[in-house]
Amino acid sequence: MDTAMEDGQPRRRRLKQRYPLTVLILQRLGLSAGLLLAVSILIFGGVEALPGDFAQTYLGQSATPQAIANIRSQLGLERPVTTRYFEWLGNAVQGDFGKSWASGNSVSEQIGKRLGNSLFLAFCAAIISVPLAVGLGMLAVHFRNRVPDRIINIISLAAISLPEFFIGYLLILFFAVKFGVASFPATVYDGMSFADRLSAIALPTATLVFVVLAHMMRMTRAAIISVMSSAYMETAELKGLGAFKTIIKHAAPNAIAPIVNVVALNLAYLVVGVVVVEVVFVYPGMGQYMVDAVTVRDMPVVQACGLIFAAVYILLNMVADLIAIVANPKLRHPR
């Protein structure tokens, strides 16, 4: 046994030295799968621990104990928690999240429609905020410690300080109520034209852009400034390259790893953290669906939404890690 361990250890080490990228990718995939499993336990246990009872909420205060017991029996709530967890997890892996206790509709079908709306909103916010944040970050570095840099920093600090619901209500007040140039609530439905859909989500998109833009811009600025202090950047400047060209050709590509991490985290926020924005603008996405389910203790919907949010967040972080590993060879050979 000792011989096998002695033989196995060098073999694993050789495999890691020969295929470092493949080993790291497999490690990240395994870590993400384990993390998602742990999160699923927390979500199921947390929802089970929530105060209140669906049967009592559904039947009202005048419900008899026998009627409540009948509802709980129909839903299978009298079975052990572990049995219900493994059954729920096994079905969830196959894409089946059961039926809503409140409406009786398939949770998977409802989530399919809602998730599409949330992803559409997040995508629109991302295609505006990501290039704008990176561009403003490079612009701030180019004008470092001068007036444009200070203006960008002041605006970004103000944006970070304001919660998204406050920004949303301000946009509604000015652009929907006072000026009447934007629609509210942000309702979208099947058969709606693409132009009308874009018009409907203008205000929630602007809110999300305003919230994530500042963080991405500041981290981009910090990453590029860190790279600018390297010796090879001084060499590039001594060769006669212009300051802005030096940033674009040398600093930005070498700062891609931290920038990608920040962008991925903010993209994850756009999908996961969109709950408040959807509620403020009455947007029919995943966040609004989950909040509605929480109010009536519709546990299958809450558990499904929580698991999907966690999966999206873990997936985007894993993609960010992998991109950073591919972009920076140093990460493949940690000391």
XYZ file of N, CA and C in Angstrom, residues 137-144 146 220-238 241-256 258-259:
138
model
N -12.136 53.242 -17.881
C -10.980 52.901 -17.055
C -9.673 53.287 -17.731
N -9.558 52.990 -19.028
C -8.336 53.359 -19.765
C -8.218 54.874 -19.890
N -9.363 55.522 -20.081
C -9.349 56.992 -20.179
C -8.886 57.613 -18.850
N -9.349 57.030 -17.728
C -8.949 57.550 -16.419
C -7.448 57.371 -16.195
N -6.905 56.246 -16.671
C -5.458 56.030 -16.532
C -4.688 57.020 -17.400
N -5.186 57.246 -18.617
C -4.507 58.175 -19.519
C -4.447 59.583 -18.933
N -5.538 59.983 -18.286
C -5.577 61.318 -17.660
C -5.412 61.199 -16.142
N -4.563 60.312 -15.708
C -4.400 60.013 -14.284
C -4.052 61.269 -13.483
N -5.570 63.927 -13.257
C -5.980 65.184 -13.879
C -7.510 65.296 -13.842
N -10.803 48.226 -13.431
C -10.016 48.301 -14.665
C -8.905 49.327 -14.507
N -9.239 50.464 -13.966
C -8.243 51.520 -13.744
C -7.127 51.020 -12.827
N -7.507 50.361 -11.714
C -6.502 49.874 -10.760
C -5.607 48.805 -11.390
N -6.192 47.905 -12.185
C -5.407 46.831 -12.807
C -4.409 47.398 -13.811
N -4.841 48.370 -14.611
C -3.937 48.940 -15.620
C -2.836 49.756 -14.944
N -3.174 50.481 -13.903
C -2.146 51.255 -13.186
C -1.108 50.315 -12.581
N -1.552 49.164 -12.070
C -0.616 48.183 -11.516
C 0.352 47.687 -12.578
N -0.167 47.429 -13.773
C 0.692 46.968 -14.869
C 1.622 48.086 -15.334
N 1.125 49.325 -15.306
C 1.922 50.474 -15.788
C 3.192 50.683 -14.952
N 3.197 50.158 -13.715
C 4.372 50.337 -12.863
C 5.473 49.318 -13.161
N 5.214 48.380 -14.098
C 6.206 47.358 -14.440
C 7.353 47.963 -15.239
N 8.507 47.277 -15.185
C 9.699 47.793 -15.869
C 9.527 47.808 -17.380
N 8.858 46.769 -17.920
C 8.722 46.722 -19.384
C 7.836 47.841 -19.925
N 6.970 48.382 -19.073
C 6.159 49.516 -19.510
C 7.025 50.771 -19.656
N 7.989 50.903 -18.747
C 8.923 52.035 -18.888
C 9.731 51.889 -20.161
N 10.107 50.636 -20.482
C 10.847 50.395 -21.717
C 10.007 50.783 -22.928
N 8.740 50.429 -22.903
C 7.856 50.772 -24.020
C 7.744 52.282 -24.187
N 7.681 52.996 -23.065
C 7.596 54.458 -23.149
C 8.897 55.053 -23.658
N 10.045 54.438 -23.223
C 11.339 54.949 -23.683
C 11.541 54.721 -25.166
N 6.755 55.178 -27.708
C 5.318 54.965 -27.906
C 4.531 56.014 -27.127
N 3.437 56.470 -27.700
C 2.584 57.434 -27.014
C 1.952 56.813 -25.782
N 1.512 57.677 -24.861
C 0.967 57.183 -23.595
C -0.289 56.338 -23.809
N -1.213 56.824 -24.639
C -2.459 56.090 -24.846
C -2.218 54.790 -25.612
N -1.291 54.841 -26.596
C -0.962 53.635 -27.356
C -0.290 52.603 -26.439
N 0.517 53.073 -25.509
C 1.162 52.160 -24.558
C 0.114 51.447 -23.693
N -0.892 52.196 -23.275
C -1.951 51.597 -22.450
C -2.705 50.533 -23.236
N -3.073 50.868 -24.483
C -3.898 49.942 -25.270
C -3.096 48.716 -25.699
N -1.841 48.927 -26.172
C -1.074 47.818 -26.752
C -0.366 46.963 -25.705
N 0.012 47.541 -24.566
C 0.821 46.781 -23.612
C 0.153 46.611 -22.246
N -0.397 47.685 -21.698
C -0.933 47.593 -20.337
C -2.251 46.820 -20.289
N -3.202 47.180 -21.167
C -4.518 46.543 -21.128
C -4.455 45.026 -21.364
N -3.704 44.538 -22.384
C -3.645 43.073 -22.557
C -3.051 42.353 -21.359
N -2.075 42.935 -20.687
C -1.470 42.284 -19.526
C -2.326 42.393 -18.274
N -3.291 43.290 -18.296
C -4.209 43.418 -17.152
C -5.517 42.697 -17.415
N -5.534 41.864 -18.478
C -6.801 41.251 -18.876
C -7.346 40.299 -17.816
N -7.200 40.247 -14.285
C -8.055 40.853 -13.248
C -9.291 41.545 -13.817
N -9.155 42.120 -15.026
C -10.317 42.783 -15.630
C -11.409 41.765 -15.930
